[in-house]
Each structure stands twice: as C-alpha cells, then as structure tokens.
C-alpha positions as a LaTeX table, in Angstrom:
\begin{tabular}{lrrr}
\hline
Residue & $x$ (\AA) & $y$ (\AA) & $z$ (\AA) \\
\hline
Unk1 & 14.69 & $-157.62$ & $-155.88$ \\
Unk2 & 15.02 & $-161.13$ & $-155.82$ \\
Unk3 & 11.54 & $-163.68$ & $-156.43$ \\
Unk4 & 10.75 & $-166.02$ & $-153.52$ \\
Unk5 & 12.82 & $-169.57$ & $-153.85$ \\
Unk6 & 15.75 & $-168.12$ & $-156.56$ \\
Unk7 & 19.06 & $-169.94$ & $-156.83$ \\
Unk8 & 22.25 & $-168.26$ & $-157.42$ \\
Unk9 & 21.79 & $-166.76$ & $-161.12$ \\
Unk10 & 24.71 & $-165.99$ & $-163.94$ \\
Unk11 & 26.04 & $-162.74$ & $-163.90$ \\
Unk12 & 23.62 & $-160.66$ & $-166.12$ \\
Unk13 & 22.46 & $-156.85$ & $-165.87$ \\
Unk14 & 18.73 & $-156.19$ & $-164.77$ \\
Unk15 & 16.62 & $-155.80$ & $-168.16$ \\
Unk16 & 19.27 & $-157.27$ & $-170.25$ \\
Unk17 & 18.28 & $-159.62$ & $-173.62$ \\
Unk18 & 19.43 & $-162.44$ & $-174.71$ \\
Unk19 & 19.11 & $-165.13$ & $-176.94$ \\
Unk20 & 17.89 & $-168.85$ & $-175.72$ \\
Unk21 & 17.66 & $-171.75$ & $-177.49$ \\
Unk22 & 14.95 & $-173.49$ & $-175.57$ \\
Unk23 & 11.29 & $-173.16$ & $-175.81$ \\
Unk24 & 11.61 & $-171.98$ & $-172.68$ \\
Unk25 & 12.43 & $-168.89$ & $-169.73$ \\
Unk26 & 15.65 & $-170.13$ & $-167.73$ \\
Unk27 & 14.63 & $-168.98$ & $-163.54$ \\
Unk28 & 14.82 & $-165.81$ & $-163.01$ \\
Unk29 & 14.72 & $-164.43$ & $-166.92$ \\
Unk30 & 11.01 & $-163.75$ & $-168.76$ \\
Unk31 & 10.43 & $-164.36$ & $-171.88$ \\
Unk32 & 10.10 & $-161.22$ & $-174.22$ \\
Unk33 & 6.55 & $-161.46$ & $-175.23$ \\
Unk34 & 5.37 & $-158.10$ & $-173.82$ \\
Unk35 & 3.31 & $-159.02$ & $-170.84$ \\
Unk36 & 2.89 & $-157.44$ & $-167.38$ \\
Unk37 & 5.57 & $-158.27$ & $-165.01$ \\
Unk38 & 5.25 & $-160.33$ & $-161.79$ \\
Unk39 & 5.47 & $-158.04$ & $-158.38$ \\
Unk40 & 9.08 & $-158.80$ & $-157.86$ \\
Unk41 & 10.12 & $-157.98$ & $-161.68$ \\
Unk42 & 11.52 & $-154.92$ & $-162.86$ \\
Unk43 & 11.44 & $-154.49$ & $-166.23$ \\
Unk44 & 8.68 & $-154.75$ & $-168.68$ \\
Unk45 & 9.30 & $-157.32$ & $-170.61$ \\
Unk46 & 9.45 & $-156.14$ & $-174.99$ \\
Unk47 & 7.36 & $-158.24$ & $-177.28$ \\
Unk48 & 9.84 & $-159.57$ & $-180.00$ \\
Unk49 & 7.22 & $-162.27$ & $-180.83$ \\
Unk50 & 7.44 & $-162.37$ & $-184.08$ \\
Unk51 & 9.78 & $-159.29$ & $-184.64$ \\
Unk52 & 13.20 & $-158.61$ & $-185.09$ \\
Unk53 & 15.15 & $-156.12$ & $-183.01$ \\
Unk54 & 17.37 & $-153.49$ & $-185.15$ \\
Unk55 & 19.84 & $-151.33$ & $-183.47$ \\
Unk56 & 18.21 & $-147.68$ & $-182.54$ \\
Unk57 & 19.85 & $-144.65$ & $-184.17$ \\
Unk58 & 20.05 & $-143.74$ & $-187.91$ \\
Unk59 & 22.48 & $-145.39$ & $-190.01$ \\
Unk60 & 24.20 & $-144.09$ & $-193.16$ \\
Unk61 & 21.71 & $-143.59$ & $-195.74$ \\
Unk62 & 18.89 & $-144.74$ & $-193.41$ \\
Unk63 & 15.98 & $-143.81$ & $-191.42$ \\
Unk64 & 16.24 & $-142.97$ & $-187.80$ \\
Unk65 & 14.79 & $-145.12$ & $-185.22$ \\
Unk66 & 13.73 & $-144.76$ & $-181.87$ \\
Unk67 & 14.03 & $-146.69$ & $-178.97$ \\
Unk68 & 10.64 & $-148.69$ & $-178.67$ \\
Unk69 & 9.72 & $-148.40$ & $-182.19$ \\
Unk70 & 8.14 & $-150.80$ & $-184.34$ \\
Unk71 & 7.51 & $-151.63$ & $-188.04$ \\
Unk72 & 7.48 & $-153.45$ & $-190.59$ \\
Unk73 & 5.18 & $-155.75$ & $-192.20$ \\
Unk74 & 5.16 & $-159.56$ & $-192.96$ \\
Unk75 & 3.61 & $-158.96$ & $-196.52$ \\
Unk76 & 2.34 & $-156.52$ & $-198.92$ \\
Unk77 & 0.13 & $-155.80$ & $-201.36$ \\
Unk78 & 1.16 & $-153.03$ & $-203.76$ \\
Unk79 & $-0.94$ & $-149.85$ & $-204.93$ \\
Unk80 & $-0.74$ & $-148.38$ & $-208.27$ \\
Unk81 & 0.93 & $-145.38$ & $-206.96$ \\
Unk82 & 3.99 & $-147.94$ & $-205.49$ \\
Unk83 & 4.39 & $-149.19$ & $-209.47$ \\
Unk84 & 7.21 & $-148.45$ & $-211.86$ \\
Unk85 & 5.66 & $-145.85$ & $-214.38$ \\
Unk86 & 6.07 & $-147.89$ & $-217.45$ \\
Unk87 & 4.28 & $-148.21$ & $-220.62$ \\
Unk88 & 3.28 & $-151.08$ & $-223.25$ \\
Unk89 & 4.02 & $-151.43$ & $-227.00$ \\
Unk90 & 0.73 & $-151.66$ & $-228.82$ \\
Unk91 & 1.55 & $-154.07$ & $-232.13$ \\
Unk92 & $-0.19$ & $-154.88$ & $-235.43$ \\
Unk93 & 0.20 & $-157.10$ & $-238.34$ \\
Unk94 & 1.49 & $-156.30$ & $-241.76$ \\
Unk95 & $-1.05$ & $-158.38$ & $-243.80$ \\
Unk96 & $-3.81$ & $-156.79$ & $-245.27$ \\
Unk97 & $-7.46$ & $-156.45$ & $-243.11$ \\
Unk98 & $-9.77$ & $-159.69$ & $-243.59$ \\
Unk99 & $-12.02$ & $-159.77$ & $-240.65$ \\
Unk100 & $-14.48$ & $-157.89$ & $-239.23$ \\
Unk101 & $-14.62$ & $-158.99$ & $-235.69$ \\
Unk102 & $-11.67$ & $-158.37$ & $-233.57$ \\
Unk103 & $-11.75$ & $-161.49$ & $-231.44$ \\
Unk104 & $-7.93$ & $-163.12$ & $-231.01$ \\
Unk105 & $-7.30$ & $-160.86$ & $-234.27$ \\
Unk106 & $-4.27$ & $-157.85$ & $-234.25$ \\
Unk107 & $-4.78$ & $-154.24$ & $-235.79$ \\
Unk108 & $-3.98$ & $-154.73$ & $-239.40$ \\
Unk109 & $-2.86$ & $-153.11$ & $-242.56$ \\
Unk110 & $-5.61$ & $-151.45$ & $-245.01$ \\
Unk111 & $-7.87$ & $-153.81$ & $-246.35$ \\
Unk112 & $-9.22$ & $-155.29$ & $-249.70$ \\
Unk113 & $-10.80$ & $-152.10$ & $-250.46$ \\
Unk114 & $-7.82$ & $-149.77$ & $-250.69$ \\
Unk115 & $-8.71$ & $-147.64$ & $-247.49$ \\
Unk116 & $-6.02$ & $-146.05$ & $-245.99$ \\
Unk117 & $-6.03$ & $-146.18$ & $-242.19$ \\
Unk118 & $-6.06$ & $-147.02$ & $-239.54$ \\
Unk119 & $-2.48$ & $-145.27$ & $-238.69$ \\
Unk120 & $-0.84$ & $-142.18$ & $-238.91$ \\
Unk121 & 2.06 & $-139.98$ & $-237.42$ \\
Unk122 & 1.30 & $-138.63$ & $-233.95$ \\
Unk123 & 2.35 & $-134.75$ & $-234.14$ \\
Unk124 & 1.33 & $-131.10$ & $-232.38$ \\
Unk125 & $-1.57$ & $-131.38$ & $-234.92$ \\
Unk126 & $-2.86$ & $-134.52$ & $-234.26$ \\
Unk127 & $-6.45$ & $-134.11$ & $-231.97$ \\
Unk128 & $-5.70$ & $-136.70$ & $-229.41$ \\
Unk129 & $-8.85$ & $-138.77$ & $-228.46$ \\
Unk130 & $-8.94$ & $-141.43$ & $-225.58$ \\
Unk131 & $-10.69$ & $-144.66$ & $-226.03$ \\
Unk132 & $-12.98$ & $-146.14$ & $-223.84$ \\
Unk133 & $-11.38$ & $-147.44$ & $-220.33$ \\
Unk134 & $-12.80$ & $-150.92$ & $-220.78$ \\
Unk135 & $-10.63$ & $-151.16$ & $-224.68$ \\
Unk136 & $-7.79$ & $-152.64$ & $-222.58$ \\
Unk137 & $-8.01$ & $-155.61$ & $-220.23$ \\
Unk138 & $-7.38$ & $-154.64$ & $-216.43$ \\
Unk139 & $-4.34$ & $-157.10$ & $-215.15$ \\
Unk140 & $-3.19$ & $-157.76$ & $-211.31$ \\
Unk141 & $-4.83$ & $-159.37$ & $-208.45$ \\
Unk142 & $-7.00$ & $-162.77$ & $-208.43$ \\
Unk143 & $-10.11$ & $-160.49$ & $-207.71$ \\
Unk144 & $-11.81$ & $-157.50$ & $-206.37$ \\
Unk145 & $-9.87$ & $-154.43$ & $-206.40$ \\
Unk146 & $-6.33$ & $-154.80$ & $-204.68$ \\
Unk147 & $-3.31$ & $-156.71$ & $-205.55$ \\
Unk148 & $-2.76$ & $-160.12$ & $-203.47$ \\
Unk149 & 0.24 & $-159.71$ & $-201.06$ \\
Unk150 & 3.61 & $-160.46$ & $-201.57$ \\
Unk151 & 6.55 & $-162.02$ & $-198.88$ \\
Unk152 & 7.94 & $-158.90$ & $-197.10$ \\
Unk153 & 10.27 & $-161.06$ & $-194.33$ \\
Unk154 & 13.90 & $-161.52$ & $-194.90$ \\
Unk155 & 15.42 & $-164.83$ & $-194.18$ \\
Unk156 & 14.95 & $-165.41$ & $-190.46$ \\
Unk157 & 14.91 & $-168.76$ & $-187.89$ \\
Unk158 & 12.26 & $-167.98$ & $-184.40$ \\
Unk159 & 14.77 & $-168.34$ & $-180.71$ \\
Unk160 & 13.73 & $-167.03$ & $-178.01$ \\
Unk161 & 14.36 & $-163.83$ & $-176.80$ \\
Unk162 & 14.60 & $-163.84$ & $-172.74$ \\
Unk163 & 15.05 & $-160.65$ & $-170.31$ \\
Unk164 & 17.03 & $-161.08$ & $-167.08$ \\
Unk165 & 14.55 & $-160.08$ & $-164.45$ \\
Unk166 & 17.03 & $-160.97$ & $-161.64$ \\
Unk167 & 20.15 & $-159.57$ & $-162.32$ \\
Unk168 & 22.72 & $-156.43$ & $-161.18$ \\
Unk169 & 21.14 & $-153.23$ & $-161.42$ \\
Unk170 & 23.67 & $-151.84$ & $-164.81$ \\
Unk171 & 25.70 & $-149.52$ & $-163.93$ \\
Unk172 & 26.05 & $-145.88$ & $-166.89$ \\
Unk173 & 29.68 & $-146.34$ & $-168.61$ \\
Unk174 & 32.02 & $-143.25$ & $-166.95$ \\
Unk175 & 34.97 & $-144.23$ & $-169.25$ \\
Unk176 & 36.48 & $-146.60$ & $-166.93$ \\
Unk177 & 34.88 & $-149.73$ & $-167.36$ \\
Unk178 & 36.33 & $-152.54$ & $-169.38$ \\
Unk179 & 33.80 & $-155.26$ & $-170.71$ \\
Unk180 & 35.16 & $-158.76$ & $-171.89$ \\
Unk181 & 33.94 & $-159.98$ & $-175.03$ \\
Unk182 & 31.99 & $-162.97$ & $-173.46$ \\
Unk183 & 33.00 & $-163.49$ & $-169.55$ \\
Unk184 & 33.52 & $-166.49$ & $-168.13$ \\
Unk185 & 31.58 & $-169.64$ & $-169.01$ \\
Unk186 & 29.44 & $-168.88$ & $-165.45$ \\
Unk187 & 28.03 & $-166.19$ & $-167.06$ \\
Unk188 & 26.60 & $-168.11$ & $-170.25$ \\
Unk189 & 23.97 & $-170.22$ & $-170.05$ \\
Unk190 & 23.49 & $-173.59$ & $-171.59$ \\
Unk191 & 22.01 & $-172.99$ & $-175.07$ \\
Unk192 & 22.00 & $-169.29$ & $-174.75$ \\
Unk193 & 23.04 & $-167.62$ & $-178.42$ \\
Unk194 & 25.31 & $-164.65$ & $-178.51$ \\
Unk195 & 26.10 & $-162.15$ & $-180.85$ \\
Unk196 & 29.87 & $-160.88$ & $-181.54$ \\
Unk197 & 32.43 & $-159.78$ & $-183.77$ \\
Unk198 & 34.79 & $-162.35$ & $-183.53$ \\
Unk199 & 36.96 & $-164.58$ & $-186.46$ \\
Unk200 & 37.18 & $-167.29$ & $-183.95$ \\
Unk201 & 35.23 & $-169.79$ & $-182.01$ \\
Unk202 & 35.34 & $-168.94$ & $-177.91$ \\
Unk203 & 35.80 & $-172.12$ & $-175.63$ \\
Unk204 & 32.54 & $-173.59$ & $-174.70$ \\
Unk205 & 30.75 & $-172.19$ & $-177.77$ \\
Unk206 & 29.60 & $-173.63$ & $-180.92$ \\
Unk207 & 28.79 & $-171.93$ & $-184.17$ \\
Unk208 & 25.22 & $-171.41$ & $-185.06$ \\
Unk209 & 26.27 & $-173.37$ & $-188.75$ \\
Unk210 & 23.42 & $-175.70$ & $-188.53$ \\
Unk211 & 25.78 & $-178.76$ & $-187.93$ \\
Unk212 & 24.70 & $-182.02$ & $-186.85$ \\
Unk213 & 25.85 & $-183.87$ & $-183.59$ \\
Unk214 & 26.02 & $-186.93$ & $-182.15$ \\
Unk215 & 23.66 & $-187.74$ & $-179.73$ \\
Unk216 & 25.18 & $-188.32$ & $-176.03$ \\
Unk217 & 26.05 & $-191.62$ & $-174.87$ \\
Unk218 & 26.09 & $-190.37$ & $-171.50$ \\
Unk219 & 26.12 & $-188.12$ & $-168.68$ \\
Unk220 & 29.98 & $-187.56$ & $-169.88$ \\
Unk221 & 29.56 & $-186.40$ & $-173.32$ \\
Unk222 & 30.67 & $-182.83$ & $-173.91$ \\
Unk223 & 26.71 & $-181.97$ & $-175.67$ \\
Unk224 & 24.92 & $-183.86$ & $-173.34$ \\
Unk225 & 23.20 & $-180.40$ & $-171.77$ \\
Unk226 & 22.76 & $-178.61$ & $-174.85$ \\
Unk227 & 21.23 & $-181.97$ & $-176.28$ \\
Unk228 & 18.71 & $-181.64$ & $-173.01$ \\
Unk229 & 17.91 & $-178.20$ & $-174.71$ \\
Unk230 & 17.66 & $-178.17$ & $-177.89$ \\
Unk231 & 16.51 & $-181.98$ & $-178.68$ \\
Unk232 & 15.66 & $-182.22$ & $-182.67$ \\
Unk233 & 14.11 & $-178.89$ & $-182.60$ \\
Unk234 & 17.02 & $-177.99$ & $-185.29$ \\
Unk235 & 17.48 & $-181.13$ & $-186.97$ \\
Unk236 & 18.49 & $-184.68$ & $-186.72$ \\
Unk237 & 16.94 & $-187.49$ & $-185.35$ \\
Unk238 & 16.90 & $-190.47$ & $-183.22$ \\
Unk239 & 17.76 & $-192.96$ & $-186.16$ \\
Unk240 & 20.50 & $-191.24$ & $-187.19$ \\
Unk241 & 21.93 & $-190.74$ & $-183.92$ \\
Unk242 & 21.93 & $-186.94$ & $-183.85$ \\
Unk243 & 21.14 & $-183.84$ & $-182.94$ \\
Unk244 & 20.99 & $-180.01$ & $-184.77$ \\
Unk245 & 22.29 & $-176.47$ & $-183.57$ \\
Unk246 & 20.64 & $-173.38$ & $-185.03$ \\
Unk247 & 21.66 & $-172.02$ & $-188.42$ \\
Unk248 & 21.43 & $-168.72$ & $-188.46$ \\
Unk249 & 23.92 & $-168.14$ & $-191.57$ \\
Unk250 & 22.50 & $-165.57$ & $-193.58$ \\
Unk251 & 19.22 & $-165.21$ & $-191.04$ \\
Unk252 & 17.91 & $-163.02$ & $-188.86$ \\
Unk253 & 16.48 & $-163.76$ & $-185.38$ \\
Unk254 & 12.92 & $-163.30$ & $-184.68$ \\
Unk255 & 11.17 & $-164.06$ & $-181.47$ \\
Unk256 & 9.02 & $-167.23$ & $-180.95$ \\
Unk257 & 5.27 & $-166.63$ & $-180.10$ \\
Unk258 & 2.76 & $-164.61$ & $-181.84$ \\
Unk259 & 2.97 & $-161.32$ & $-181.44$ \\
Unk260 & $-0.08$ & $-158.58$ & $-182.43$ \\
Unk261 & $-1.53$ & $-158.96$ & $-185.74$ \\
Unk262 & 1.55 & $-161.37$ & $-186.85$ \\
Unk263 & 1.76 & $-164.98$ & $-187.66$ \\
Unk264 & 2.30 & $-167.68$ & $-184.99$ \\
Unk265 & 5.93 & $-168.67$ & $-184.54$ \\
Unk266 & 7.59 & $-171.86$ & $-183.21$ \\
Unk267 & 10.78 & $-172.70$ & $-181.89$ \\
Unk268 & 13.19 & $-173.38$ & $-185.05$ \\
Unk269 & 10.61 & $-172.04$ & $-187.48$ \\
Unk270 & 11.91 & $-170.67$ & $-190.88$ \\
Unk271 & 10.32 & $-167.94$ & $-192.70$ \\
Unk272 & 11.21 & $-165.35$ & $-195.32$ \\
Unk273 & 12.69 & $-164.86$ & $-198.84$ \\
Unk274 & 15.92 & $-163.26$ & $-199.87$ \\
Unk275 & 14.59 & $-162.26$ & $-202.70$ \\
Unk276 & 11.28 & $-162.10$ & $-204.24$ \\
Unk277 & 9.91 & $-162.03$ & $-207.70$ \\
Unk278 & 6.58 & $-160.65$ & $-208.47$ \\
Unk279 & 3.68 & $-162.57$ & $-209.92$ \\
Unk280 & 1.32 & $-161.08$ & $-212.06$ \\
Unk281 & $-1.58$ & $-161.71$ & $-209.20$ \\
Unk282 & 0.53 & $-159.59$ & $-207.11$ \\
Unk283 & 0.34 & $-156.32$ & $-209.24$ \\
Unk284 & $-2.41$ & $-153.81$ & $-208.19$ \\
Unk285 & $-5.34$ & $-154.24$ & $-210.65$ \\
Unk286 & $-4.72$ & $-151.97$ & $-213.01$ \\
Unk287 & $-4.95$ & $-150.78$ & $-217.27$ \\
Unk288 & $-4.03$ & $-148.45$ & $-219.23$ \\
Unk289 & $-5.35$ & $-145.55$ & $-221.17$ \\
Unk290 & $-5.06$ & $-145.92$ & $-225.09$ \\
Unk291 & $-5.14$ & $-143.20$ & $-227.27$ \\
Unk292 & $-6.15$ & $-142.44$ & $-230.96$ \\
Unk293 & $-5.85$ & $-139.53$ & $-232.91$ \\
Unk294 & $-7.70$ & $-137.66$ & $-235.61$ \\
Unk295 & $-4.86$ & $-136.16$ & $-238.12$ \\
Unk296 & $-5.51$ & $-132.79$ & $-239.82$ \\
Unk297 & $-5.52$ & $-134.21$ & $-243.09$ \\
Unk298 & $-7.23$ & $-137.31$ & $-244.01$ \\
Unk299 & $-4.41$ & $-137.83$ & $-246.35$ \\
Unk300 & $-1.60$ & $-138.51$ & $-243.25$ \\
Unk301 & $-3.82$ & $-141.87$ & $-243.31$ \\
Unk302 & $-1.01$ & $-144.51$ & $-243.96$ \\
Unk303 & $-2.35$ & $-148.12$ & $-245.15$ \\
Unk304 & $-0.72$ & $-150.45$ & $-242.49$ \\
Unk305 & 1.52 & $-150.14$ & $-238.74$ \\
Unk306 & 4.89 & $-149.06$ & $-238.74$ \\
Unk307 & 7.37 & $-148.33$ & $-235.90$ \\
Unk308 & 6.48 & $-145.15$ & $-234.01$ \\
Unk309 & 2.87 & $-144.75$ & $-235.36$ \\
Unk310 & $-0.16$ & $-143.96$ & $-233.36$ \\
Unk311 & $-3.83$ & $-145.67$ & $-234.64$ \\
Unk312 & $-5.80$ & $-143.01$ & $-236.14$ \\
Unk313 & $-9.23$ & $-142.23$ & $-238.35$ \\
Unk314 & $-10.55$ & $-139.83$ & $-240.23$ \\
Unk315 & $-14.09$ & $-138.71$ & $-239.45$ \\
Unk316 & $-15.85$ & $-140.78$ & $-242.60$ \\
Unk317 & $-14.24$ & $-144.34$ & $-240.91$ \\
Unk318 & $-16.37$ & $-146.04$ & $-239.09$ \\
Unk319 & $-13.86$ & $-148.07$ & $-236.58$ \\
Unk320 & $-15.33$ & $-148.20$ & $-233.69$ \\
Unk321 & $-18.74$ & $-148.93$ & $-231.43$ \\
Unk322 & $-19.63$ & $-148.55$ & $-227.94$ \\
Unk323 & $-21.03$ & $-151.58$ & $-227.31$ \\
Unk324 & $-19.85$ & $-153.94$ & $-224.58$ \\
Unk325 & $-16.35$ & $-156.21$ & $-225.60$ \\
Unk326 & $-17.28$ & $-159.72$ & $-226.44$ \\
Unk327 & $-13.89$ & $-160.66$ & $-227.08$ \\
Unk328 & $-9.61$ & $-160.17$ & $-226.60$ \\
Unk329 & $-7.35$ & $-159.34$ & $-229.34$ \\
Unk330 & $-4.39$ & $-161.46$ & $-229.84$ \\
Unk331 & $-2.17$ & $-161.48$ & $-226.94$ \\
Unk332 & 1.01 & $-160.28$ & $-228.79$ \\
Unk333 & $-1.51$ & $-157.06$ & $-229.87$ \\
Unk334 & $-0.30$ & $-155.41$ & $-226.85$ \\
Unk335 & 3.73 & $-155.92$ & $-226.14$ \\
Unk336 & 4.78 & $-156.92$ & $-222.50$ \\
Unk337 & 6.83 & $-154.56$ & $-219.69$ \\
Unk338 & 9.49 & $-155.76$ & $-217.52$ \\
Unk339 & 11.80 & $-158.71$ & $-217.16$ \\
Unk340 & 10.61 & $-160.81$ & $-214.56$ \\
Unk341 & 13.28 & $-160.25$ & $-212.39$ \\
Unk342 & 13.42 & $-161.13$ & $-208.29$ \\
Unk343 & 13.97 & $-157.85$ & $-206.24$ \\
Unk344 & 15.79 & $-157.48$ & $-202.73$ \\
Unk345 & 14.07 & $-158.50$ & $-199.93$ \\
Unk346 & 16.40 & $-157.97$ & $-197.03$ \\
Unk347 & 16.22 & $-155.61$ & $-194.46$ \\
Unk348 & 19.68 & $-152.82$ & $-194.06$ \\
Unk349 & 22.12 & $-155.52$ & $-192.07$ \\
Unk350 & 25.27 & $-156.30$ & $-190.86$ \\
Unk351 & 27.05 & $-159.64$ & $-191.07$ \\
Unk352 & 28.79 & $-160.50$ & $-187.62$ \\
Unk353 & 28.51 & $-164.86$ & $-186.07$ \\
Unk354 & 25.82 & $-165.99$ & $-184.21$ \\
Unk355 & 27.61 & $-168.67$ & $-181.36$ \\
Unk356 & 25.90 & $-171.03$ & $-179.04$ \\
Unk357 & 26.76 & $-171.81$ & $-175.77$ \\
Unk358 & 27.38 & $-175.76$ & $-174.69$ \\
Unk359 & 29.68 & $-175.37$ & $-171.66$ \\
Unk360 & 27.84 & $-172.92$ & $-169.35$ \\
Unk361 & 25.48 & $-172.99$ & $-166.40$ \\
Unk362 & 22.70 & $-175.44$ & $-166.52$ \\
Unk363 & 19.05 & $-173.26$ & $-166.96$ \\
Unk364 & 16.53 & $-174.31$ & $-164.29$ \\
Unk365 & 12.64 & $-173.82$ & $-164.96$ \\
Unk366 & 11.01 & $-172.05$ & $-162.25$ \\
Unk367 & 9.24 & $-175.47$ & $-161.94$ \\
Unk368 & 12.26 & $-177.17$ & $-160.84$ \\
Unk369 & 12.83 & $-174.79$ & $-158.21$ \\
Unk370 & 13.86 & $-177.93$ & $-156.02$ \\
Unk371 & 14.96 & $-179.91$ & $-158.26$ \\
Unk372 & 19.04 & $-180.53$ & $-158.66$ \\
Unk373 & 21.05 & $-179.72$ & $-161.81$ \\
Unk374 & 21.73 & $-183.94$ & $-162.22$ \\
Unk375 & 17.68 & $-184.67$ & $-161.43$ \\
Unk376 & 16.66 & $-181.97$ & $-164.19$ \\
Unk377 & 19.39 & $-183.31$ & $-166.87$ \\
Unk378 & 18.03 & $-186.94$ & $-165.77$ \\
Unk379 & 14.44 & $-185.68$ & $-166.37$ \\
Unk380 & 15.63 & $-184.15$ & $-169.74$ \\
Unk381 & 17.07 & $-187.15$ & $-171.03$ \\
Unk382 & 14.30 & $-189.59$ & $-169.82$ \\
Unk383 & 11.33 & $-187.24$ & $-171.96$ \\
Unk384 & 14.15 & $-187.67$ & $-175.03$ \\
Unk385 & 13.44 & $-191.50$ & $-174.26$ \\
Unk386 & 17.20 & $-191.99$ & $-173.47$ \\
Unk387 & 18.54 & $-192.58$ & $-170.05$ \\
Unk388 & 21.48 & $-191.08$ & $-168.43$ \\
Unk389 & 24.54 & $-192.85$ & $-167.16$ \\
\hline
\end{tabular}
C-alpha cells in the first residue's frame, strides 16, 4: 500500500528501522514514537522516544528478553534492602574521662575516680542489650524517608529512529538469500546512520567520530546534503566555517521525543554517566543498631577501649538516660564504611561502528511532496542563511 502523492522510495522492507539524523520523518517512513498509524500504513510504529532498543533473546549470563519488552529506568533511588551489608567501627579515646556531657566528646577511658568501665570483652556470657534507635544519627537522603535518586542511563546521544511505512513486504530467510552488507548508495538515505561490523569505512559513508566539516561552498561540495540535514545540530558553527556529524563513540542511541514517564529528548542531546559514584544524599535513610553488654562479672570491667572490645556496665553504673539527644559525639566516634568508589553504569553491550550516510538519496518531507530534490536543497540552504550556487 502506497500513500496518495509518494515518489519512488529507497529500497527498504515494510516495518524496517533505521537510524536518521534529521529532526525529521523522510516521505514515506514514520517516526518511531508509538502512535496510531495513518490508513495506508502498516505497521505500528514502536516508541523508542527516549529508549534504547537491545537485541531480543538471552545473552550469556543475561536475562531473556522478549520481543516488545521494555525496561529500565532513567534513575534510582536505592532501598535499604539494595545496600551492601556492612558495618561501622565504633572508636574511643585513650585519655582518661573529664566531661560529663557527651556533646562533640568520644567514649573514653575510666575516669578520675578509678572506675573501671565502660568496656569489656564481648563473649557467650555477655547479656547483650540494644540501645535506644535514636543513639546513632540516621544518614542518607536530603529528607523524608527515601534516598534521592541516582543517574541510571549509560552514555547515550538522541537520533531519530524512523520505520519504513512504504517499503517491500520482507520476505522469511529459506537459506537462499544473500544480503549485502549495505546495498547500493540508492538504498541509503542522506543522513541515515547504520549499524555494522565492519574495520573499514564504505564509500559514501562517514564515521559517526564527531568530526568537524567544512561548511559547503556550493551546490558541488561533496557534504553539501548532509550539511542540509544535520546543520550545527552536532557541532560547529557559522564562524568557524563548519559543521558536526554525530559521535556516537562509546554511546548508545536513544530515540528523540519524550516517551511515557521519561524525560524530553532533543535531536543531538547527551545524557548519561559511565560510571557513577554515590553521594551520601543518595543512600536510603538509614542507622544502625548499637549494642552494649552487661558482663557476668563486674570485674571483666576494663578501664579504657581497646581493639575488639564491646562498651559495657555493670548494674551499679549509671551511664545512660532516656532523655531526648541534645547533642553528636565527635565525628571520628563512629569509623566510616566504604571507599568512595564510582560503580558501572553501562548497560550489557557490544562495540561494533556507527556510519553515516553523505552520498545517498536526498529525504523529501511529506511537505515537499512537489517540491524537486534542487528546490528542497535550495530551501535547506537558504533557512541555514547561505545560498546555493
């Protein structure tokens, strides 16, 4: 089925995706931002606003997906279960007890008046005893009850993702069928990215390295209709004379458009981390239980803190109160947990080149329906504020 008006298209399979570097749907192709087709469309158009398309199937060593599925999430915000189980050293000073109130003091050894306490050796006969919850500060989050949310996106650059509407019906492989790599350059359009596993460069295709080139001179200059495509959505500018391709080293490819419950995306539009590393805000709000311990014999008190012991009391000290905190102990009372290191942030992947077409077929809009190739180019370069010759 062919819509009303169409000129001859490129050679493209009914329902196939590819990648365009325009802000725009060439004739005949939709862009894939899930919406109801027109009568004379076939396929449903995906919505890759905003998503990136994996490969269905189940890797090695990871889960299975299904055709259709989605997931994923742009951020998170962890939950205590989704912590490392870790635990703090609790440390105390040497020097002998002087003050009464705790505030920005550390445990200390016994004081002035030759009572032994408060530490001992933690053993089977030790009666274990839990403070209060509130005896250690909570940490995570700026507020309320759940940690803030952390990047969850891997390195990736917004194209468009377009869906050939009126192409050949495709055909199921029966063994026979040969496909070339990339076809002929009538089968590419201008500005279209492609995918492959090739070492080399095809004629007629650039690599998507992010390189800068000169703007055209004229209607002669081997970029002039990619220029009419991509204009400085990818870098350079008119003062330096030039003009950017995607660079999609190291990225992924998400779709431009905002898809359900994601963030707006724009043509060109970077987003995503490598690697992250956590900030205390973005821990769940959480503390710790401390524990004391009654000894069997009051005379397993030892006088000050050593390596390995446990703060303890014997029933005639009076150590402790219930009444509200009005003050922290010394930071270093309380050792720190973990190194502050970033962690992975990438998605399972594949490295193969990313290329991008400049010799092809000229895309028409559907608004240029009778327009030529030489009057849209003209109209291209005239909105650039250049003018072709």
């Amino acid at each position: 089925m062919s819509a009303p008006g169409d000129s001859p298209q490129i050679e493209c399979y009914n329902g196939e995706i590819r990648l365009f570097a325009g802000s725009w749907a060439p004739r005949g192709w939709e862009i894939c931002d899930g919406t109801q087709p027109e009568p004379y469309q076939i396929f449903l158009a995906p919505d890759l606003r905003g998503r990136v398309p994996i490969g269905q199937g189940q890797g090695p060593g990871l889960s299975p997906r299904n055709f259709g599925d989605t997931g994923g999430s742009e951020t998170v915000s962890l939950t205590l279960p989704q912590m490392p189980n870790h635990t703090h050293d609790a440390f105390a000073g040497g020097s002998a007890a002087y003050f009464s109130n705790p505030n920005r003091y550390m445990w200390a050894a016994q004081n002035s008046a030759g009572i032994a306490g408060p530490y001992a050796w933690p053993n089977s006969s030790s009666t274990p005893t839990l403070f209060d919850p509130g005896f250690l500060a909570t940490v995570g989050g700026s507020g309320g009850n759940t940690a803030d949310a952390h990047e969850n996106m891997m390195p990736t650059m917004a194209l468009n993702y377009i869906q050939a509407q009126n192409g050949n019906f495709p055909e199921r492989y029966d063994g026979d069928v040969v496909c070339k790599v990339f076809g002929s350059l009538d089968d590419a359009y201008v500005g279209e990215v492609r995918l492959a596993c090739l070492p080399f460069t095809p004629d007629g295709w650039l690599p998507c390295d992010g390189r800068l080139l000169p703007m055209p001179a004229s209607n002669d200059d081997p970029y002039v209709l990619l220029f009419t495509i991509l204009g400085w959505n990818f870098g350079g500018s008119v003062n330096d004379k030039t003009f950017g391709i995607p660079n999609l080293g190291s990225m992924a490819v998400m779709g431009i458009g905002q898809g359900p419950g994601l963030s707006n995306r724009t043509l060109g539009q970077t987003a995503g981390d490598a690697s992250v590393t956590l900030q205390t805000n973005e821990l769940p709000p959480h503390s710790h239980s401390y524990t004391g311990y009654v000894p069997p014999d009051p005379g397993d008190l030892l006088p000050g803190p050593q390596h390995g012991v446990a703060l303890a009391y014997s029933p005639g000290q009076r150590l402790f109160s219930n009444a509200d905190p009005d003050g922290s102990m010394a930071p270093q009372s309380i050792g720190e947990m973990g190194g502050g290191e970033a962690h992975e942030n990438r998605q399972p992947g594949l490295t193969l080149a990313y290329f991008i077409c400049y010799k092809g077929v000229y895309p028409m809009r559907s608004s240029q329906e009778h327009e030529s190739e030489a009057a849209a180019i003209e109209a291209a370069l005239a909105a650039a504020g250049l003018k072709a010759g």
